[in-house]
Short mmCIF file of C-alpha atoms and ligand atoms in Angstrom, two decimals:
data_model
loop_
_atom_site.label_atom_id
_atom_site.label_comp_id
_atom_site.label_asym_id
_atom_site.label_seq_id
_atom_site.Cartn_x
_atom_site.Cartn_y
_atom_site.Cartn_z
CA MET A 1 6.05 16.71 -19.46
CA ASN A 2 3.28 15.06 -18.22
CA ILE A 3 2.56 18.34 -14.96
CA ARG A 4 -0.02 16.59 -12.20
CA VAL A 5 -0.20 19.06 -8.97
CA PHE A 6 -1.35 17.28 -5.60
CA ARG A 7 -3.13 18.65 -2.44
CA THR A 8 0.15 17.62 -0.52
CA PRO A 9 3.37 16.27 -0.71
CA SER A 10 1.60 12.80 1.01
CA ASP A 11 -0.56 12.79 -1.62
CA ALA A 12 1.86 13.47 -4.23
CA GLY A 13 3.76 11.04 -3.01
CA ILE A 14 1.25 8.05 -2.65
CA TYR A 15 1.35 9.03 -6.45
CA ALA A 16 4.75 8.90 -7.28
CA ALA A 17 4.97 5.70 -5.11
CA SER A 18 2.07 3.39 -7.45
CA ILE A 19 4.39 5.14 -10.70
CA LEU A 20 7.12 3.09 -9.37
CA GLU A 21 4.70 0.20 -7.98
CA ARG A 22 3.89 -0.19 -12.22
CA VAL A 23 7.52 -0.45 -13.02
CA VAL A 24 8.87 -3.18 -10.11
CA THR A 25 5.66 -5.04 -11.18
CA SER A 26 6.41 -4.55 -14.79
CA LYS A 27 9.51 -5.63 -15.10
CA GLU A 28 11.77 -8.63 -15.21
CA ARG A 29 14.35 -6.72 -13.60
CA PRO A 30 13.33 -2.95 -12.35
CA VAL A 31 16.04 -0.79 -11.89
CA LEU A 32 15.24 2.87 -9.89
CA GLY A 33 17.22 5.66 -9.94
CA LEU A 34 16.80 7.15 -6.60
CA ALA A 35 16.97 10.38 -4.78
CA THR A 36 18.08 11.64 -1.60
CA GLY A 37 16.79 14.95 0.19
CA GLY A 38 13.63 15.86 2.21
CA THR A 39 11.67 15.85 -0.50
CA VAL A 40 11.51 12.04 -1.29
CA ILE A 41 10.47 11.33 2.21
CA PRO A 42 6.56 11.51 1.61
CA LEU A 43 7.12 9.26 -1.43
CA TYR A 44 9.58 6.46 -0.25
CA GLU A 45 6.70 6.61 2.93
CA ALA A 46 4.08 5.82 0.57
CA PHE A 47 6.14 3.51 -1.15
CA VAL A 48 7.30 1.29 2.22
CA ASN A 49 4.22 0.82 2.87
CA LEU A 50 2.71 -0.39 -0.26
CA VAL A 51 5.81 -3.50 0.12
CA ARG A 52 4.45 -3.80 3.86
CA CYS A 53 0.81 -4.65 1.51
CA GLY A 54 2.70 -7.70 -0.45
CA LEU A 55 4.43 -5.37 -2.96
CA ASP A 56 7.70 -7.73 -3.67
CA VAL A 57 11.01 -6.11 -4.30
CA SER A 58 13.49 -8.53 -4.03
CA HIS A 59 14.00 -8.30 -7.82
CA VAL A 60 15.10 -4.64 -7.69
CA THR A 61 17.91 -3.15 -8.47
CA THR A 62 18.41 1.03 -7.22
CA LEU A 63 21.32 3.15 -7.98
CA ASN A 64 21.07 6.63 -6.20
CA LEU A 65 22.01 10.20 -7.97
CA ASP A 66 24.97 11.14 -5.35
CA GLU A 67 27.08 10.63 -2.36
CA TYR A 68 28.84 13.82 -0.11
CA ILE A 69 32.95 13.52 -0.62
CA GLY A 70 34.53 12.64 2.95
CA LEU A 71 31.87 10.64 4.33
CA ALA A 72 31.70 7.15 5.49
CA PRO A 73 28.55 5.01 4.68
CA ASP A 74 27.95 5.29 8.44
CA HIS A 75 27.85 8.56 8.68
CA PRO A 76 24.32 9.46 9.71
CA GLN A 77 24.39 11.91 6.97
CA SER A 78 25.59 10.22 4.06
CA TYR A 79 23.04 9.70 1.10
CA ARG A 80 23.27 6.21 1.86
CA ALA A 81 22.23 6.50 5.96
CA PHE A 82 19.46 8.53 4.58
CA MET A 83 18.74 5.81 2.15
CA ASN A 84 19.23 2.60 5.09
CA GLU A 85 16.67 5.14 7.00
CA HIS A 86 13.68 5.90 4.40
CA LEU A 87 13.68 3.28 2.55
CA PHE A 88 16.07 -0.11 2.23
CA SER A 89 16.36 -0.78 5.82
CA LYS A 90 12.00 -1.40 5.33
CA VAL A 91 11.97 -2.97 2.37
CA GLY A 92 13.57 -6.38 1.44
CA ILE A 93 15.46 -4.91 -1.60
CA PRO A 94 18.53 -7.13 -1.26
CA ALA A 95 21.89 -4.96 0.19
CA GLU A 96 23.85 -6.18 -3.02
CA SER A 97 21.68 -4.52 -4.87
CA THR A 98 21.53 -1.05 -3.79
CA HIS A 99 24.08 0.68 -5.36
CA LEU A 100 25.84 4.59 -4.24
CA PRO A 101 28.57 5.98 -5.60
CA ASN A 102 31.60 5.87 -3.04
CA GLY A 103 32.63 8.88 -1.37
CA ILE A 104 35.21 7.83 1.06
CA ALA A 105 37.01 6.45 -2.06
CA SER A 106 40.62 6.94 -2.27
CA ASP A 107 40.98 7.24 -5.83
CA LEU A 108 37.73 9.32 -6.30
CA ALA A 109 37.68 8.98 -10.67
CA ALA A 110 38.27 5.53 -10.50
CA GLU A 111 35.08 5.82 -8.28
CA CYS A 112 33.50 7.86 -11.09
CA GLU A 113 34.56 5.54 -13.88
CA ARG A 114 33.07 2.36 -11.21
CA TYR A 115 30.07 4.15 -10.68
CA ASN A 116 29.57 4.72 -14.86
CA ALA A 117 30.06 0.92 -15.40
CA VAL A 118 27.46 0.38 -12.56
CA ILE A 119 25.30 2.62 -14.85
CA ARG A 120 25.69 0.54 -18.26
CA LYS A 121 25.29 -2.52 -16.38
CA ASN A 122 22.25 -1.67 -15.38
CA PRO A 123 20.20 0.97 -17.48
CA ILE A 124 17.77 2.71 -15.06
CA ASP A 125 13.94 2.16 -15.89
CA ILE A 126 12.64 5.45 -13.56
CA GLN A 127 15.01 8.34 -12.68
CA ILE A 128 13.19 9.84 -9.26
CA LEU A 129 14.73 13.37 -9.16
CA GLY A 130 14.01 16.32 -6.42
CA ILE A 131 15.04 20.19 -7.22
CA GLY A 132 16.99 22.42 -5.53
CA VAL A 133 16.73 25.74 -5.18
CA ASN A 134 18.65 26.41 -7.93
CA GLY A 135 18.34 24.06 -10.59
CA HIS A 136 20.78 21.42 -9.53
CA ILE A 137 19.12 17.75 -10.76
CA GLY A 138 21.62 15.34 -8.56
CA PHE A 139 24.16 17.55 -7.91
CA ASN A 140 24.59 18.75 -11.79
CA GLU A 141 25.17 22.65 -10.45
CA PRO A 142 24.07 25.90 -11.91
CA SER A 143 27.03 26.09 -14.44
CA HIS A 144 28.63 27.66 -18.51
CA THR A 145 28.77 23.64 -19.06
CA LEU A 146 27.00 20.24 -18.05
CA ILE A 147 28.65 16.84 -17.50
CA THR A 148 27.66 13.74 -18.48
CA GLY A 149 28.85 11.57 -16.89
CA THR A 150 29.74 10.37 -13.38
CA HIS A 151 32.21 13.14 -11.68
CA VAL A 152 33.67 14.68 -8.76
CA VAL A 153 31.66 18.44 -8.11
CA ASN A 154 32.28 21.20 -5.76
CA LEU A 155 28.66 22.20 -3.51
CA SER A 156 27.18 25.60 -4.65
CA ALA A 157 27.26 28.09 -2.05
CA GLU A 158 23.65 28.16 -2.35
CA THR A 159 23.04 23.61 -1.81
CA ILE A 160 26.02 24.17 1.09
CA LYS A 161 23.69 26.98 2.50
CA MET A 162 20.01 25.23 1.87
CA ASN A 163 21.55 21.15 3.26
CA ALA A 164 23.26 23.28 5.87
CA ARG A 165 19.94 22.38 8.08
CA PHE A 166 20.39 18.62 7.52
CA PHE A 167 24.19 19.00 9.81
CA GLN A 168 25.07 21.07 13.13
CA ASN A 169 26.53 23.60 10.87
CA GLU A 170 26.89 24.71 7.62
CA GLU A 171 30.62 24.24 8.24
CA GLU A 172 30.23 20.55 8.33
CA VAL A 173 28.38 20.03 5.42
CA PRO A 174 31.41 18.10 3.21
CA ARG A 175 32.18 21.12 -0.12
CA GLN A 176 32.44 18.25 -2.83
CA ALA A 177 30.38 15.65 -3.82
CA ILE A 178 30.31 12.75 -6.52
CA THR A 179 27.27 12.71 -9.32
CA MET A 180 25.48 10.92 -11.57
CA GLY A 181 26.44 13.00 -14.76
CA VAL A 182 23.06 15.52 -16.70
CA GLN A 183 23.65 11.79 -19.52
CA SER A 184 22.93 9.25 -17.30
CA ILE A 185 19.55 10.81 -15.92
CA LEU A 186 18.43 11.69 -20.08
CA GLN A 187 19.17 8.15 -20.36
CA ALA A 188 16.75 6.68 -17.87
CA LYS A 189 13.58 5.13 -20.11
CA GLN A 190 10.98 7.75 -17.16
CA ILE A 191 11.95 10.29 -14.75
CA ILE A 192 9.87 11.66 -12.21
CA LEU A 193 10.66 15.30 -10.60
CA LEU A 194 8.75 16.07 -7.27
CA ALA A 195 8.94 19.75 -5.80
CA PHE A 196 7.24 20.49 -3.03
CA GLY A 197 6.54 24.41 -0.98
CA GLU A 198 6.47 27.74 -1.77
CA HIS A 199 10.15 27.96 -2.27
CA LYS A 200 10.50 25.46 -5.17
CA ALA A 201 7.90 27.53 -7.58
CA GLU A 202 10.17 30.16 -8.88
CA ILE A 203 13.03 26.95 -10.43
CA ILE A 204 10.17 24.91 -11.40
CA ARG A 205 8.44 27.32 -13.38
CA GLU A 206 12.19 28.09 -14.82
CA ALA A 207 12.65 25.04 -15.03
CA LEU A 208 9.78 23.78 -16.93
CA LYS A 209 8.58 26.77 -18.41
CA ASP A 210 11.69 29.51 -19.96
CA GLY A 211 14.40 27.27 -22.83
CA ILE A 212 17.10 24.91 -21.66
CA ARG A 213 19.41 26.56 -20.11
CA THR A 214 22.76 25.24 -17.84
CA ASP A 215 22.04 27.72 -15.30
CA VAL A 216 19.02 25.70 -14.56
CA PRO A 217 20.37 22.23 -14.97
CA ALA A 218 16.94 20.89 -14.51
CA SER A 219 15.62 22.37 -17.61
CA ILE A 220 17.52 20.17 -19.68
CA LEU A 221 14.58 17.61 -19.00
CA GLN A 222 13.01 18.97 -21.48
CA LEU A 223 14.47 17.22 -23.91
CA HIS A 224 13.33 13.76 -22.72
CA LYS A 225 10.52 12.23 -23.80
CA ASP A 226 9.12 11.15 -20.83
CA VAL A 227 8.90 13.10 -17.97
CA THR A 228 5.88 13.74 -14.96
CA VAL A 229 7.05 16.18 -12.91
CA ILE A 230 5.14 16.06 -9.65
CA LEU A 231 3.79 19.19 -7.40
CA ASP A 232 2.27 20.72 -4.86
CA GLU A 233 0.15 23.64 -4.86
CA GLN A 234 2.75 25.54 -3.19
CA SER A 235 5.45 24.47 -6.08
CA ALA A 236 3.18 25.22 -9.05
CA SER A 237 2.12 28.33 -8.00
CA HIS A 238 3.93 30.31 -10.86
CA LEU A 239 2.77 27.19 -13.32
CA ASP A 240 -0.06 29.45 -16.09
CA LEU A 241 -1.81 25.27 -15.55
P1 PGA B 1 15.25 18.66 -0.90
O1 PGA B 1 16.33 18.52 -1.91
O2 PGA B 1 14.43 17.44 -0.94
O3 PGA B 1 15.95 18.79 0.09
O4 PGA B 1 14.86 19.96 -1.02
C1 PGA B 1 16.07 18.39 -3.22
C2 PGA B 1 17.57 18.21 -4.23
O5 PGA B 1 18.31 19.57 -3.30
O6 PGA B 1 17.63 17.88 -5.17
#
């Protein structure tokens, strides 16, 4: 794994955006696997700046990792709304080229199959990942088993608590989500994992330096041959670099 440590999340975001730019300019039909959460905001800000400076993204396809079950696309806390706010509304990616699971599908099993087919049709060139304080990637939560394909997941108590900061209160946080599975993530040609802040330092150490453990889902990234881990000084503070 290539581990890069930056002074601030903003510096790290600029570096991550430059990696995305290389993918966008080097492929005829680039497919970006995208993530939501506080961590990826500096990356999207830097990427929007690149687009404002002339980077063409009209030929880009995007696939997001996950969506809350029960939130319509226009719900302010849906991940579709997050992507619209932080990226899609600010760059020229055609709406029909941006994909997320549908959190209000009436048949969730069929929706998981539909999303698996979207992933198969659009092999991901680069997957952006954040990491939960419990080690989740996407919403692949710590468990005895990790699921390969897109699936419905019960969010862990820890995830609900962490994500409550985006809602009025903890009660409003959806209890379930649809997430891409770990095999789909590992099939991306390249992966960028971002983590910032002291609260991510210990899980970053466990994910990168211990063995592969299903109770630390991000540790499965140790199996991938092209992962860049982008940290700030705080999240890197438990690593022996
Ligand atoms: P965060 O979430 O970026 O808001 O910390 C990351 C994650 O839960 O994957």
